[in-house]
PDB file of C-alpha atoms in Angstrom:
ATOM      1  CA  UNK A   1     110.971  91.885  91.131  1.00 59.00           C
ATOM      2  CA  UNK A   2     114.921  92.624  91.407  1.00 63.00           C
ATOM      3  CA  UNK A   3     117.490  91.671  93.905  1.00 64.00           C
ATOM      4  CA  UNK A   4     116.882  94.711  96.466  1.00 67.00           C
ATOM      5  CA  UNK A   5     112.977  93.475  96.799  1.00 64.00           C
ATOM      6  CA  UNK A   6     114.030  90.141  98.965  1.00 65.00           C
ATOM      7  CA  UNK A   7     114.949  92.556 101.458  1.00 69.00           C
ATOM      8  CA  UNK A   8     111.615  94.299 101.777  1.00 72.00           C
ATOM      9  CA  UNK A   9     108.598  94.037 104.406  1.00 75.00           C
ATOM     10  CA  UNK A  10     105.761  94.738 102.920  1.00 76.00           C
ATOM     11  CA  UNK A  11     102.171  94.514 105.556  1.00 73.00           C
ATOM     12  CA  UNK A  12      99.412  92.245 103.348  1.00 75.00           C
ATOM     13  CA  UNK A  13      95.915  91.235 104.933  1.00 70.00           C
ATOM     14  CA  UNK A  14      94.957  87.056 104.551  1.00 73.00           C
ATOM     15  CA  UNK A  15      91.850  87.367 102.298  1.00 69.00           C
ATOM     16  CA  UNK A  16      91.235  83.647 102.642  1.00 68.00           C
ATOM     17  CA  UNK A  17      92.883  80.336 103.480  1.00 67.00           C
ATOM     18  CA  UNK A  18      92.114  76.984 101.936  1.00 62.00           C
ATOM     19  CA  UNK A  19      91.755  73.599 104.489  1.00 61.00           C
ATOM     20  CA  UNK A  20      92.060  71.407 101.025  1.00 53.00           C
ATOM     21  CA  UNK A  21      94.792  70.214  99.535  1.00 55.00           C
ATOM     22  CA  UNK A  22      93.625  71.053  96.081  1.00 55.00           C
ATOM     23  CA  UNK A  23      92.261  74.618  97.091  1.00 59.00           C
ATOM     24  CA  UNK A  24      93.564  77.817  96.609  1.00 64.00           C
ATOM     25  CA  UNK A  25      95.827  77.585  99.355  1.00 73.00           C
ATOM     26  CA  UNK A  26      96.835  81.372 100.865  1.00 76.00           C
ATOM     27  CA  UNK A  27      95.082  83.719  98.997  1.00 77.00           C
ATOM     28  CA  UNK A  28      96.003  87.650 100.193  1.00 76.00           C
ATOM     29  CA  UNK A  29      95.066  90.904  98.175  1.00 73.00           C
ATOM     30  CA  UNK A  30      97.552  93.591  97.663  1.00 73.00           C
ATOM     31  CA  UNK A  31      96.548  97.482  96.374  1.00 70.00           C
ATOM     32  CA  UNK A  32      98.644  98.888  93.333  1.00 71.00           C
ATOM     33  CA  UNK A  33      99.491 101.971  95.036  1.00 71.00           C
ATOM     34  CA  UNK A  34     103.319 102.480  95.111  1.00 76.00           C
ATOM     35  CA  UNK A  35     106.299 101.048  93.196  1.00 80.00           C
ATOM     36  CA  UNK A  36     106.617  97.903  95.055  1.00 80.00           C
ATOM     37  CA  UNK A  37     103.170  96.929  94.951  1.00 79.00           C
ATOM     38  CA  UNK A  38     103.338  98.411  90.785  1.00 81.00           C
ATOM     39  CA  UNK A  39     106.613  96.258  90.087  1.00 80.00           C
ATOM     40  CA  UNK A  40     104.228  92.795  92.155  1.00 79.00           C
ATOM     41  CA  UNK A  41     101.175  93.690  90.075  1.00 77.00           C
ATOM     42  CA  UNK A  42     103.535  93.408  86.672  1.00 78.00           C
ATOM     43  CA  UNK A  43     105.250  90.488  87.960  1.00 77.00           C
ATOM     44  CA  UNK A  44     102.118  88.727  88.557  1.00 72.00           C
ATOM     45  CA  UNK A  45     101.225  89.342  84.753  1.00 69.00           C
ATOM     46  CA  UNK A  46     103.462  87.085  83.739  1.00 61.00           C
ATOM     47  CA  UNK A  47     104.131  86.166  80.097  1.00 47.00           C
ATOM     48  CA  UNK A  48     100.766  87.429  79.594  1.00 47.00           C
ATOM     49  CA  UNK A  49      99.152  84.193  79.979  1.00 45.00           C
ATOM     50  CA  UNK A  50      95.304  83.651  79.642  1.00 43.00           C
ATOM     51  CA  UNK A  51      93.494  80.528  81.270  1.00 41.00           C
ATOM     52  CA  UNK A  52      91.485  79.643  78.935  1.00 39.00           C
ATOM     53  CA  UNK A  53      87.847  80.821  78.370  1.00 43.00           C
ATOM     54  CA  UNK A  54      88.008  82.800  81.973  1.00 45.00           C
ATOM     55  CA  UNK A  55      85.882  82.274  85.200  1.00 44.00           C
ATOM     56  CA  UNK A  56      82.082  82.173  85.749  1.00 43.00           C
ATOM     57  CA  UNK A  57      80.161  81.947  88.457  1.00 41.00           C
ATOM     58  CA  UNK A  58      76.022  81.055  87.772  1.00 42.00           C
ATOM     59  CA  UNK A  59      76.757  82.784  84.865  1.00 38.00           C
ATOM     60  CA  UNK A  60      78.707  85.595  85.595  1.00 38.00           C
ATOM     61  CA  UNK A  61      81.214  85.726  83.411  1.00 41.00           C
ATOM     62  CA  UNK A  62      84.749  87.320  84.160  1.00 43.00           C
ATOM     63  CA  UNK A  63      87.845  88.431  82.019  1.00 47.00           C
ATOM     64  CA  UNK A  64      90.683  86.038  81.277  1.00 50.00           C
ATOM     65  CA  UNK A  65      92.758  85.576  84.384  1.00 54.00           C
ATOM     66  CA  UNK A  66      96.440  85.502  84.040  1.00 59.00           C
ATOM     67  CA  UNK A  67      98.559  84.189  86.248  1.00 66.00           C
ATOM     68  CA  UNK A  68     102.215  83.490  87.470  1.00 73.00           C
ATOM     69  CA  UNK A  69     104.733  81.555  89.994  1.00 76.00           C
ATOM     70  CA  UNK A  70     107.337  83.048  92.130  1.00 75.00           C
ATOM     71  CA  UNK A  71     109.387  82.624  95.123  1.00 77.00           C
ATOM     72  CA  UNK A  72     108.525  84.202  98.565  1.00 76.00           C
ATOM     73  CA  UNK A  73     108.922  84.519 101.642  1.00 80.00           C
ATOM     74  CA  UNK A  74     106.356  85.225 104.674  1.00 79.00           C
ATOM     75  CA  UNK A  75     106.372  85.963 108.413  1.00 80.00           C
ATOM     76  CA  UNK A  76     103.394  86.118 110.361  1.00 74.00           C
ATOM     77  CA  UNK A  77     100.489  86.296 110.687  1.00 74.00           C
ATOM     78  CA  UNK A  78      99.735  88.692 113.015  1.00 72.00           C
ATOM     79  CA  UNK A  79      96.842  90.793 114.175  1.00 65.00           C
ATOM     80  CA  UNK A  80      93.286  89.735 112.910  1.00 61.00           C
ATOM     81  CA  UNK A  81      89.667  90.077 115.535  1.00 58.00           C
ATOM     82  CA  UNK A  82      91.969  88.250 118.086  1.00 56.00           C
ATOM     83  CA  UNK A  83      89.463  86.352 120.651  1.00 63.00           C
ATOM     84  CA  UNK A  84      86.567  87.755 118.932  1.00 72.00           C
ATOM     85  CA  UNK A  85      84.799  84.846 116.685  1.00 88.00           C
ATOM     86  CA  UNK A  86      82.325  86.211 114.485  1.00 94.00           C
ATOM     87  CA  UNK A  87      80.654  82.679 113.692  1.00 94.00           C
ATOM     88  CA  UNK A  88      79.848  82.747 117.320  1.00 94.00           C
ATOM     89  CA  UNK A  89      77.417  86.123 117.016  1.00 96.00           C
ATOM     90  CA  UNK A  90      74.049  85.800 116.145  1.00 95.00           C
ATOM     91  CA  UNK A  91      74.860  88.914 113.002  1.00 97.00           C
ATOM     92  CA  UNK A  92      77.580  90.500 112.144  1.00 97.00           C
ATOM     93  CA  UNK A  93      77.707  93.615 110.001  1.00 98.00           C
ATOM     94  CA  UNK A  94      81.031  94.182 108.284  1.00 97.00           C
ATOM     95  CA  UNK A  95      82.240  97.408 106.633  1.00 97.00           C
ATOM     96  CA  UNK A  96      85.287  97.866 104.891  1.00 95.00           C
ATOM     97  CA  UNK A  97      86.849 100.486 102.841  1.00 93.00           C
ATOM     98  CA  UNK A  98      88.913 100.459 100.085  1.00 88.00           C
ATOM     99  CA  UNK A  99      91.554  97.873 100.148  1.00 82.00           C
ATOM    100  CA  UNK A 100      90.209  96.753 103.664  1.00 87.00           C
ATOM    101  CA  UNK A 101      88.346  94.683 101.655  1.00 89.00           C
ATOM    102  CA  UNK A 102      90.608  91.749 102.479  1.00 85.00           C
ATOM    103  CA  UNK A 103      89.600  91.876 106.041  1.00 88.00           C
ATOM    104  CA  UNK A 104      86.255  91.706 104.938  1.00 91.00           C
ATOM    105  CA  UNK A 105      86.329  88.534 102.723  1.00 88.00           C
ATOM    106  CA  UNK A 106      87.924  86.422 105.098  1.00 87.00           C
ATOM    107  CA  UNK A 107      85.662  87.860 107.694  1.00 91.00           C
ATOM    108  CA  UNK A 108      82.415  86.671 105.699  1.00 93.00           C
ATOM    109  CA  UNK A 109      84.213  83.599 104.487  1.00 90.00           C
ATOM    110  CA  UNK A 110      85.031  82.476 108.426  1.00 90.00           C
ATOM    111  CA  UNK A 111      81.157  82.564 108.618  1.00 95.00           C
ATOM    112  CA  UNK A 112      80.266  80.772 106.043  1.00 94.00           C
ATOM    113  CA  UNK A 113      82.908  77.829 106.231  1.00 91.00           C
ATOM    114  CA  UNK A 114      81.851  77.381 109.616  1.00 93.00           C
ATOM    115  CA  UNK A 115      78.167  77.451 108.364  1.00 95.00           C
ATOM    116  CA  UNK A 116      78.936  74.677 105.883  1.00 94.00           C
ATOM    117  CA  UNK A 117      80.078  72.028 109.100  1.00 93.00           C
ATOM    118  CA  UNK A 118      77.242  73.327 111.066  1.00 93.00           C
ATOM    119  CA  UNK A 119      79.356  75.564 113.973  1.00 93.00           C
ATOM    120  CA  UNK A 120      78.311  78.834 113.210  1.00 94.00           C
ATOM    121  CA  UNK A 121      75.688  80.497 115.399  1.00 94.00           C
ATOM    122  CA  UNK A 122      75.646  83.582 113.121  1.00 96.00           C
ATOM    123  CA  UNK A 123      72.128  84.015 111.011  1.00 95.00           C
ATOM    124  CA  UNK A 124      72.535  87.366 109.030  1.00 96.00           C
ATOM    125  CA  UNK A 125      75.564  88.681 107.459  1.00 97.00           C
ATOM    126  CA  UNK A 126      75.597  92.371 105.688  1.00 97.00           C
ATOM    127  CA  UNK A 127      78.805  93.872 104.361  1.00 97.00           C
ATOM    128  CA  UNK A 128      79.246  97.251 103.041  1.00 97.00           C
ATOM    129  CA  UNK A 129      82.607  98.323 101.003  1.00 95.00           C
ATOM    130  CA  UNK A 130      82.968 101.873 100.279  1.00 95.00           C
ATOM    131  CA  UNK A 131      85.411 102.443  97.550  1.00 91.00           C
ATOM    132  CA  UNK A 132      86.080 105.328  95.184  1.00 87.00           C
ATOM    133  CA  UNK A 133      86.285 103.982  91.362  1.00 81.00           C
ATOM    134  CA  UNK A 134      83.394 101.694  90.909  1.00 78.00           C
ATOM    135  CA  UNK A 135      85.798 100.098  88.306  1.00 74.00           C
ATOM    136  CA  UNK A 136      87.014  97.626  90.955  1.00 74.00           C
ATOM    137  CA  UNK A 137      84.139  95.846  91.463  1.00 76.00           C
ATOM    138  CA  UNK A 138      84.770  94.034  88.104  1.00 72.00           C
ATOM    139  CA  UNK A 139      88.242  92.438  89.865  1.00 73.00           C
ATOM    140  CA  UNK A 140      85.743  91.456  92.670  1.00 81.00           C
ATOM    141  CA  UNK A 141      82.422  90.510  91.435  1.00 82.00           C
ATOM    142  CA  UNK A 142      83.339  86.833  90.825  1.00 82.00           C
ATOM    143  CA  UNK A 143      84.605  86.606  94.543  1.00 85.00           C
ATOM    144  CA  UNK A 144      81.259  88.417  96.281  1.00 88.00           C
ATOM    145  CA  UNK A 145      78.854  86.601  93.861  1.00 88.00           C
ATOM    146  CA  UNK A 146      80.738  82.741  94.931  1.00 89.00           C
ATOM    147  CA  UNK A 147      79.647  83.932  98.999  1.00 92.00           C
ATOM    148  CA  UNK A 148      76.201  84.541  97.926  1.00 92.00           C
ATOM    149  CA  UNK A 149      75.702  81.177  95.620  1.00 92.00           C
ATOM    150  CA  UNK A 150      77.732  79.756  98.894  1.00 93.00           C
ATOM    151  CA  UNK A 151      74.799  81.529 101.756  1.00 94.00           C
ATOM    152  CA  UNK A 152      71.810  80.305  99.094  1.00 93.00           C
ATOM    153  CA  UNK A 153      72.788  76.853  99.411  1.00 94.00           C
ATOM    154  CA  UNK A 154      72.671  77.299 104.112  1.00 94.00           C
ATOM    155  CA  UNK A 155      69.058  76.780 104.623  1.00 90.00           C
ATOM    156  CA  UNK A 156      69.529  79.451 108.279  1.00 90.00           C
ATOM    157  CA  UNK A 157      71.892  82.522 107.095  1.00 95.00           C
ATOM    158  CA  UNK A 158      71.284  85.635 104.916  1.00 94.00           C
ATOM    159  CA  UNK A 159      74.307  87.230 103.374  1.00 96.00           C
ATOM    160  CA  UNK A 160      73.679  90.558 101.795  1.00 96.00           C
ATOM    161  CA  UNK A 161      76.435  92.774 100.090  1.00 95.00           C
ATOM    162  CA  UNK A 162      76.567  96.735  99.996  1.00 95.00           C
ATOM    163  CA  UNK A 163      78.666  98.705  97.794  1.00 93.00           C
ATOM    164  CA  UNK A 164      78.818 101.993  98.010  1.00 93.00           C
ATOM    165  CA  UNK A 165      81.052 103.928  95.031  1.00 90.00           C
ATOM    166  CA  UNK A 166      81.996 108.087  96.039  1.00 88.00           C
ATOM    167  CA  UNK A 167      83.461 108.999  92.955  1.00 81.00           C
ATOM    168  CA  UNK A 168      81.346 110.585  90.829  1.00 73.00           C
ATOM    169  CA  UNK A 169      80.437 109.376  87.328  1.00 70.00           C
ATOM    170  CA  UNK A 170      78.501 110.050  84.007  1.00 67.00           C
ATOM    171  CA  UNK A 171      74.780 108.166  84.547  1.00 68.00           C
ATOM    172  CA  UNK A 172      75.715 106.240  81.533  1.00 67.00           C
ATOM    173  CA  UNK A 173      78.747 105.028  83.081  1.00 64.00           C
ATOM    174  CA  UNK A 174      76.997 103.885  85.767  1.00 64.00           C
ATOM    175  CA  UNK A 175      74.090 102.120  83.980  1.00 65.00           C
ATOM    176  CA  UNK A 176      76.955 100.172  81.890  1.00 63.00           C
ATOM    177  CA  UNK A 177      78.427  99.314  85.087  1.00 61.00           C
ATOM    178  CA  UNK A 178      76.243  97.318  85.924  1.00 59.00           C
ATOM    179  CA  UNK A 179      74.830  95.867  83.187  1.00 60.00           C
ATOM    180  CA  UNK A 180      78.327  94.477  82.872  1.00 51.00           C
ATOM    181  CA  UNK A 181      79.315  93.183  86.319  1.00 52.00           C
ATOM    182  CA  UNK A 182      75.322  91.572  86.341  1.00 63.00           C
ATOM    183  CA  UNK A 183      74.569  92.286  89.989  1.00 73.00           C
ATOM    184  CA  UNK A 184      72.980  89.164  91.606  1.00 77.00           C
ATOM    185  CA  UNK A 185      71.001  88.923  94.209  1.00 83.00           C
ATOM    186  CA  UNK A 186      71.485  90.152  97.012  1.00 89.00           C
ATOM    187  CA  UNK A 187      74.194  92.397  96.078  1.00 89.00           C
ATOM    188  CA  UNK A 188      73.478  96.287  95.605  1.00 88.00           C
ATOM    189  CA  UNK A 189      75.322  99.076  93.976  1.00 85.00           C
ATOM    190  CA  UNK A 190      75.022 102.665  95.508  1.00 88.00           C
ATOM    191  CA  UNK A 191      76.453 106.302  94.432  1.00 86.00           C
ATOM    192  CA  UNK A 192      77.566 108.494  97.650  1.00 90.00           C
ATOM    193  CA  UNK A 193      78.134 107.558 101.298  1.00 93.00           C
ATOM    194  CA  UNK A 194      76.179 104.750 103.490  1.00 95.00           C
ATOM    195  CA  UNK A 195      74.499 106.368 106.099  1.00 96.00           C
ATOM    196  CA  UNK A 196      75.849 104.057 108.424  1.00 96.00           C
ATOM    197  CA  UNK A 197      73.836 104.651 111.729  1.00 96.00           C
ATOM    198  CA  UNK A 198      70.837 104.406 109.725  1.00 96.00           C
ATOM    199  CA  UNK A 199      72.006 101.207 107.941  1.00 97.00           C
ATOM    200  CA  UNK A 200      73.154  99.540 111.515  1.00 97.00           C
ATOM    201  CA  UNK A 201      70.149 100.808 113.333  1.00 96.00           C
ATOM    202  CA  UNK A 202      68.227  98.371 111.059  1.00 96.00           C
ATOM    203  CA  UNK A 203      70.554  95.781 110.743  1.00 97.00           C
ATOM    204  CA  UNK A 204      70.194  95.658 115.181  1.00 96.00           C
ATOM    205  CA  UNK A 205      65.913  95.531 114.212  1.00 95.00           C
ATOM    206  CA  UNK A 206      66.761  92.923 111.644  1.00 95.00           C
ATOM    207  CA  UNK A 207      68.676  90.855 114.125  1.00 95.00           C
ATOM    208  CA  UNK A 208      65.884  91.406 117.057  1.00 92.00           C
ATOM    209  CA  UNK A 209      63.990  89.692 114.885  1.00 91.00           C
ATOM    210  CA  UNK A 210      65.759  86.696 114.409  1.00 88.00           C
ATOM    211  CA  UNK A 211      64.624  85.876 117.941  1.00 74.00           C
ATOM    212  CA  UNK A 212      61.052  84.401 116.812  1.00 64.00           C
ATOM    213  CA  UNK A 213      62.792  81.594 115.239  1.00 61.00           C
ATOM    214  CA  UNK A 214      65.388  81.001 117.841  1.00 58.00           C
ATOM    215  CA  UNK A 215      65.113  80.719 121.757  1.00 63.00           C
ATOM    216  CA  UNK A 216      67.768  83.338 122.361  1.00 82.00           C
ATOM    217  CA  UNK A 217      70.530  85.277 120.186  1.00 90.00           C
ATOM    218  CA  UNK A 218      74.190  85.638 120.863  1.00 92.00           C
ATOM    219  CA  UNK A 219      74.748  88.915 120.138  1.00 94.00           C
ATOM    220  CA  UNK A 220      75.901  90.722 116.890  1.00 96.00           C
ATOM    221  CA  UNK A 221      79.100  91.997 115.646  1.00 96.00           C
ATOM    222  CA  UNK A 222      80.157  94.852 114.425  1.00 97.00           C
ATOM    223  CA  UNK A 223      83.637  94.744 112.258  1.00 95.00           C
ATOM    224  CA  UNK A 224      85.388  97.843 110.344  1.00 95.00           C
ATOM    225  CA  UNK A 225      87.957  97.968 108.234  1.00 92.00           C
ATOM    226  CA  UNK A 226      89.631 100.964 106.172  1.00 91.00           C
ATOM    227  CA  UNK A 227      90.827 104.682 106.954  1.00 92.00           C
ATOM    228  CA  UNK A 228      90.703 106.502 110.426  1.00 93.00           C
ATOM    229  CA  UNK A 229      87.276 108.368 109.756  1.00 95.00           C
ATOM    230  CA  UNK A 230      85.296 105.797 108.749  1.00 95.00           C
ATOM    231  CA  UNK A 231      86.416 104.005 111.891  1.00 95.00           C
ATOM    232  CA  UNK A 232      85.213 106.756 113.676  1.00 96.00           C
ATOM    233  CA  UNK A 233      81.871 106.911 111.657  1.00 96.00           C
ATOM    234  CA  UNK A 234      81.495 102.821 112.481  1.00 97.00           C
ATOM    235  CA  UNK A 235      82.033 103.550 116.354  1.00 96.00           C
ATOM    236  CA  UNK A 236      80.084 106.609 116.294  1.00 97.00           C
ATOM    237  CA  UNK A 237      77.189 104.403 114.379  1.00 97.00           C
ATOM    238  CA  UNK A 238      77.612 101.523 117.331  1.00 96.00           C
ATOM    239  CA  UNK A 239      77.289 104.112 120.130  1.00 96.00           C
ATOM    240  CA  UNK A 240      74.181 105.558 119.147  1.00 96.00           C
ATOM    241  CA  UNK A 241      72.496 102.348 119.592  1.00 96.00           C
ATOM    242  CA  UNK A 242      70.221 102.276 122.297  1.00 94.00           C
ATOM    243  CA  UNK A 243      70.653 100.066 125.708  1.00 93.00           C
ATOM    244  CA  UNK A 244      67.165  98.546 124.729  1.00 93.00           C
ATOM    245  CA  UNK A 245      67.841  97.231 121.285  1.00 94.00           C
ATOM    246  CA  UNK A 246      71.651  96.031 123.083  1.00 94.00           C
ATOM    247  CA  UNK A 247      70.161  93.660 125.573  1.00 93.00           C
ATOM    248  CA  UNK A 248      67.375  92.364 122.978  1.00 92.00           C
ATOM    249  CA  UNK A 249      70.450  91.334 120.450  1.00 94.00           C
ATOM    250  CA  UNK A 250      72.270  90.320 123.379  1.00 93.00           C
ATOM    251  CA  UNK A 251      75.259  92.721 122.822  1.00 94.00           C
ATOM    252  CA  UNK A 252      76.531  94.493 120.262  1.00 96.00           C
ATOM    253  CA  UNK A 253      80.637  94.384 120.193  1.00 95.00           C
ATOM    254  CA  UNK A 254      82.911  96.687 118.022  1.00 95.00           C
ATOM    255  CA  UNK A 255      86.136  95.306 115.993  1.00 93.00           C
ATOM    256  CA  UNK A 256      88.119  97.468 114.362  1.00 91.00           C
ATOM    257  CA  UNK A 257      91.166  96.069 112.482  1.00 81.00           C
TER     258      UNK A 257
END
């Protein structure tokens, strides 16, 4: 990375964190988008190495990753929801954009590990990442397809994934796309902008209806990460919800990281 490099901060979001000793460990996503981050992504390369036969997933089937070690150091964390638990809403819908993806992985993946022991209250999950090269969702297929194969084995929570691209490309680009990233279930991809208070209005309706197979719900969540106006178009979307469909969730509450 060079000797000047020790001395930088650089801001990273926690995508997930590992509680076993033969996990992942700290796992944390950084964009490409500037020397530093340029001069990480080549040093990450490595010596070009390739573990063998790549990563698959129910049969989705990923390039070679490559992979290597380094020394680093790391202050923190701060930030994050703060007091707000998502596992302890009845929904939570989660929209990120761009490279505020991170916040949304660990955000579903809090749900769903606390799922797995039985502590989460939370029934229906939908997250939505907008992003502007479809292209990325190759990097992240094998990550959003292991938290669907991870909700289909909880017999009470839905997890549904939205991806909206913005960029505009050829039709047959598009139909290749996703022939080759082999969209499971569950998991849609759109051209354009989500219209978001349409989206959350039925997401609240969804949630309402979770009610016939529970005495009472706990609320639902709303969580946004990614540039200024779509934080604006998120708390615009949660505003417009009626007082009505509010109580009948039992709250709706806004986090914006």
């Amino acid at each position: 990375m060079g000797p000047l490099d020790a001395f930088e901060a650089h801001p990273l979001t926690i995508a997930t964190v590992s509680q076993s000793d033969v996990g992942e460990g700290l796992t944390l996503y950084a964009k490409n988008a500037g020397d530093w981050t340029n001069r990480l992504y080549e040093a990450a390369k490595g010596a070009q190495k390739e573990l063998e036969g790549g990563s698959t997933e129910k049969g989705l089937r990923t390039a070679p990753e490559q992979s290597t070690k380094m020394r680093m150091v790391i202050e923190g964390p701060y930030g994050g929801p703060g007091h707000d638990v998502f596992s302890s809403f009845s929904s939570a819908f989660i929209v990120s954009g761009g490279s505020g993806i991170t916040f949304g992985l660990s955000s579903v993946d809090e749900i769903l590990r606390e799922a797995e022991i039985g502590l989460a209250k939370t029934r229906l999950v939908q997250f939505v990442w907008i992003i502007q090269d479809p292209g990325c969702l190759t990097h992240m297929m094998l990550v959003l397809q292991t938290f669907i194969n991870r909700a289909a084995r909880l017999p009470n929570i839905k997890v549904n994934i939205d991806i909206y691209y913005t960029r505009a490309i050829p039709l047959s680009m598009a139909q290749a796309l996703e022939s080759a990233t082999s969209l499971p279930e569950h998991v849609t991809l759109n051209p354009g902008r989500p219209k978001l208070g349409n989206m959350l209005e039925r997401f609240i309706d969804r949630t309402r209806e979770l009610e016939e197979s529970s005495n009472n719900l706990h609320g639902a969540v709303v969580g946004c990460c990614g540039p200024a106006s779509l934080g604006e178009s998120v708390k615009k979307a949660t505003m417009a919800i009626k007082g009505s469909k509010r109580s009948a969730v039992g709250g709706v509450e806004l986090v914006e990281e």
